[in-house]
Tab-separated table of C-alpha atoms in Angstrom:
chain	number	residue	atom	x	y	z
A	1	MET	CA	38.375	-23.902	-45.899
A	2	ARG	CA	39.061	-21.097	-43.162
A	3	ARG	CA	35.498	-19.618	-43.553
A	4	ILE	CA	33.996	-23.215	-42.571
A	5	LEU	CA	36.422	-23.755	-39.784
A	6	PHE	CA	35.387	-20.137	-38.527
A	7	ALA	CA	31.664	-20.886	-38.889
A	8	VAL	CA	32.047	-24.349	-37.073
A	9	LEU	CA	33.861	-22.490	-34.231
A	10	VAL	CA	31.408	-19.889	-33.945
A	11	LEU	CA	28.559	-22.427	-33.692
A	12	VAL	CA	30.263	-24.451	-31.116
A	13	PHE	CA	30.846	-21.523	-28.956
A	14	ALA	CA	27.503	-20.292	-29.399
A	15	PHE	CA	25.978	-23.547	-28.119
A	16	GLN	CA	28.354	-24.130	-25.380
A	17	THR	CA	27.494	-20.784	-23.586
A	18	PRO	CA	24.151	-21.607	-22.611
A	19	ALA	CA	25.489	-25.053	-21.223
A	20	PHE	CA	27.587	-23.048	-18.798
A	21	ALA	CA	25.002	-20.659	-17.441
A	22	ALA	CA	23.180	-21.612	-14.177
A	23	PRO	CA	19.787	-22.063	-14.353
A	24	GLN	CA	17.495	-19.236	-13.697
A	25	LYS	CA	14.736	-19.488	-10.872
A	26	ILE	CA	12.219	-16.698	-10.999
A	27	ALA	CA	9.130	-16.173	-8.836
A	28	VAL	CA	6.682	-13.515	-8.323
A	29	ALA	CA	4.450	-12.400	-5.285
A	30	SER	CA	1.743	-10.093	-4.528
A	31	MET	CA	3.501	-7.657	-1.981
A	32	ALA	CA	-0.006	-5.737	-1.475
A	33	LYS	CA	-1.548	-8.990	-0.495
A	34	LEU	CA	1.263	-9.936	1.595
A	35	ILE	CA	1.058	-6.587	3.583
A	36	LYS	CA	-2.867	-6.527	3.704
A	37	ASP	CA	-3.486	-10.130	4.443
A	38	SER	CA	-0.635	-11.147	6.675
A	39	GLU	CA	-1.035	-11.365	10.477
A	40	ILE	CA	1.487	-8.503	10.993
A	41	GLY	CA	-0.361	-6.309	8.332
A	42	GLN	CA	-3.652	-7.065	9.874
A	43	ASP	CA	-2.538	-6.244	13.341
A	44	ALA	CA	-0.951	-2.839	12.126
A	45	GLN	CA	-4.299	-2.044	10.499
A	46	LYS	CA	-5.996	-2.731	13.720
A	47	LYS	CA	-3.649	-0.364	15.599
A	48	MET	CA	-4.249	2.138	12.959
A	49	GLU	CA	-8.002	1.780	13.300
A	50	LYS	CA	-8.002	1.820	17.143
A	51	LYS	CA	-5.862	4.850	17.292
A	52	PHE	CA	-8.017	6.956	14.812
A	53	ALA	CA	-11.482	5.777	15.606
A	54	THR	CA	-12.204	8.809	17.819
A	55	ALA	CA	-10.904	11.255	15.119
A	56	LYS	CA	-13.010	9.506	12.618
A	57	THR	CA	-16.129	9.713	14.797
A	58	GLN	CA	-15.318	13.363	15.308
A	59	LEU	CA	-14.718	14.182	11.677
A	60	GLU	CA	-18.137	12.439	10.797
A	61	THR	CA	-19.787	14.430	13.473
A	62	LYS	CA	-18.437	17.651	12.383
A	63	GLN	CA	-19.531	16.892	8.597
A	64	LYS	CA	-23.042	16.178	9.857
A	65	GLU	CA	-22.989	19.507	11.471
A	66	LEU	CA	-21.975	21.289	8.348
A	67	GLU	CA	-24.525	19.601	6.493
A	68	SER	CA	-27.274	20.504	8.843
A	69	LEU	CA	-26.113	24.015	9.022
A	70	LYS	CA	-26.030	24.274	5.214
A	71	GLN	CA	-29.604	23.033	5.052
A	72	SER	CA	-30.706	25.538	7.820
A	73	LEU	CA	-29.069	28.345	6.077
A	74	GLN	CA	-30.695	27.619	2.800
A	75	LYS	CA	-34.008	27.363	4.395
A	76	GLN	CA	-33.554	30.645	6.292
A	77	SER	CA	-31.927	32.500	3.415
A	78	LEU	CA	-35.442	33.875	2.153
A	79	VAL	CA	-36.378	35.132	5.527
A	80	LEU	CA	-33.214	36.584	7.020
A	81	SER	CA	-32.221	40.092	6.203
A	82	LEU	CA	-29.104	40.715	4.096
A	83	GLU	CA	-26.786	41.333	7.127
A	84	ALA	CA	-27.981	38.375	9.068
A	85	LYS	CA	-27.703	36.260	5.935
A	86	GLN	CA	-24.153	37.377	5.428
A	87	ASP	CA	-23.049	36.788	9.085
A	88	LYS	CA	-24.533	33.194	8.830
A	89	GLU	CA	-22.683	32.625	5.528
A	90	LEU	CA	-19.356	33.847	7.101
A	91	GLU	CA	-20.029	31.553	10.211
A	92	PHE	CA	-20.563	28.564	7.852
A	93	LYS	CA	-17.441	29.435	5.708
A	94	ARG	CA	-15.444	29.563	8.933
A	95	LYS	CA	-16.711	26.201	10.040
A	96	VAL	CA	-15.935	24.691	6.899
A	97	ARG	CA	-12.356	25.987	6.892
A	98	ASP	CA	-12.117	24.576	10.579
A	99	PHE	CA	-13.316	21.179	9.352
A	100	GLN	CA	-10.847	21.189	6.324
A	101	ASP	CA	-8.079	22.224	8.653
A	102	LEU	CA	-9.023	19.368	11.172
A	103	THR	CA	-9.351	16.891	8.238
A	104	GLN	CA	-5.853	17.786	6.976
A	105	ALA	CA	-4.269	17.588	10.424
A	106	THR	CA	-5.789	14.233	10.953
A	107	GLN	CA	-4.477	13.035	7.587
A	108	ARG	CA	-1.158	14.013	8.471
A	109	LYS	CA	-1.232	12.459	11.736
A	110	MET	CA	-2.506	9.101	10.081
A	111	GLN	CA	0.363	9.363	7.589
A	112	ILE	CA	3.025	9.657	10.182
A	113	GLU	CA	1.428	6.931	12.299
A	114	GLN	CA	1.098	4.658	9.090
A	115	LYS	CA	4.672	4.997	8.376
A	116	LYS	CA	5.531	4.273	11.964
A	117	VAL	CA	3.311	1.313	12.145
A	118	GLY	CA	4.114	0.058	8.442
A	119	THR	CA	7.909	0.165	8.904
A	120	PRO	CA	8.025	-3.259	10.923
A	121	VAL	CA	5.711	-4.760	8.414
A	122	LEU	CA	7.859	-3.930	5.474
A	123	GLN	CA	11.142	-4.912	7.380
A	124	LEU	CA	9.551	-8.256	8.317
A	125	LEU	CA	8.291	-8.659	4.387
A	126	GLU	CA	12.007	-7.829	3.171
A	127	LYS	CA	13.501	-10.377	5.562
A	128	VAL	CA	11.228	-13.147	4.834
A	129	VAL	CA	11.448	-12.607	1.013
A	130	ASN	CA	15.131	-12.445	1.113
A	131	GLU	CA	15.428	-15.675	3.338
A	132	TYR	CA	12.820	-17.504	1.297
A	133	GLY	CA	14.679	-16.696	-2.008
A	134	LYS	CA	18.064	-17.678	-0.670
A	135	LYS	CA	16.882	-20.897	0.930
A	136	ASN	CA	14.795	-21.985	-2.244
A	137	GLY	CA	17.587	-21.055	-4.631
A	138	TYR	CA	15.586	-18.145	-6.599
A	139	THR	CA	17.572	-15.823	-8.689
A	140	ALA	CA	14.814	-13.180	-8.511
A	141	ILE	CA	11.670	-12.596	-6.991
A	142	TYR	CA	9.606	-9.692	-8.301
A	143	ASP	CA	6.315	-7.994	-6.981
A	144	LYS	CA	3.573	-9.236	-9.172
A	145	LYS	CA	1.613	-5.804	-9.664
A	146	SER	CA	4.543	-3.593	-10.094
A	147	SER	CA	7.098	-5.699	-11.942
A	148	GLY	CA	5.610	-4.608	-15.469
A	149	PHE	CA	4.838	-8.115	-16.507
A	150	LEU	CA	1.700	-8.384	-18.566
A	151	TYR	CA	1.272	-12.203	-18.093
A	152	VAL	CA	2.601	-14.339	-15.202
A	153	ASP	CA	2.197	-18.082	-15.032
A	154	GLU	CA	0.494	-18.930	-11.786
A	155	THR	CA	2.866	-21.783	-10.994
A	156	ILE	CA	5.614	-19.180	-10.049
A	157	ASP	CA	3.532	-17.126	-7.673
A	158	ILE	CA	4.782	-17.732	-4.216
A	159	THR	CA	2.614	-15.510	-2.405
A	160	ASN	CA	0.804	-18.029	-0.249
A	161	GLN	CA	4.234	-19.627	0.556
A	162	LEU	CA	5.573	-16.238	1.623
A	163	MET	CA	2.444	-15.471	3.472
A	164	LEU	CA	2.941	-18.643	5.641
A	165	GLU	CA	6.691	-17.622	6.314
A	166	MET	CA	5.516	-14.159	7.305
A	167	ASN	CA	3.034	-15.331	9.635
A	168	ARG	CA	5.433	-17.770	11.300
A	169	ALA	CA	7.996	-15.102	11.551
A	170	PHE	CA	5.482	-12.730	13.091
A	171	ARG	CA	4.158	-15.194	15.558
A	172	ALA	CA	7.788	-16.167	16.623
A	173	GLY	CA	8.592	-12.337	17.149
A	174	LYS	CA	5.465	-11.866	19.264
A	175	LYS	CA	6.486	-14.391	21.781
C-alpha cells in the first residue's frame, strides 16, 4: 500500500512541475547579417573604405612595381654580371621587405580603426537586442551561426525584426 501511495505521489509531483514552469520563448538572429547589412554597419564600412582608400591604392601600386621589377630582374639576369645581378637582387629583397612592412603597418592601423568604428555598431546591436528581447518576452536570443545549433526553424529567426529596430535606432541617433 505504501509503495502504491509513494508511486502516485511521485507521478503527481512529476507531472505538476512542468505546469508551474513559465513558458520559454527562444529566438535566433544572424549577428553577422545585422552588423553587415544594417544602416549603421554599412555606414561604418563606408567610413573604413574611405579612410583606407589611399592606403589600398598605394599598396596596389607598390605591388605592381615589385612585380615589374621582378620580371625585369628575371629578363636581365642572363645579361648582367654576377655583381650587378646580386645588387639588383638585394634591391628587390629590400623593396619586398619595405612592402611587407607597409602592409603590416596598414593592417594594424585598419584593425585599430575597425575596432574604433565597430564599437558603436556592437553597442547599438546589444542595446537593440536587449530591448527587443525584453519587450517581446524572450527568454533567450542566440546568434544563429555561433550558437552551435545544427538546425533552427526559420519561424524563430528574428533577424529581420532586429534589423528594422537597429535601423530605427540608428536614424534616431543621427538626428
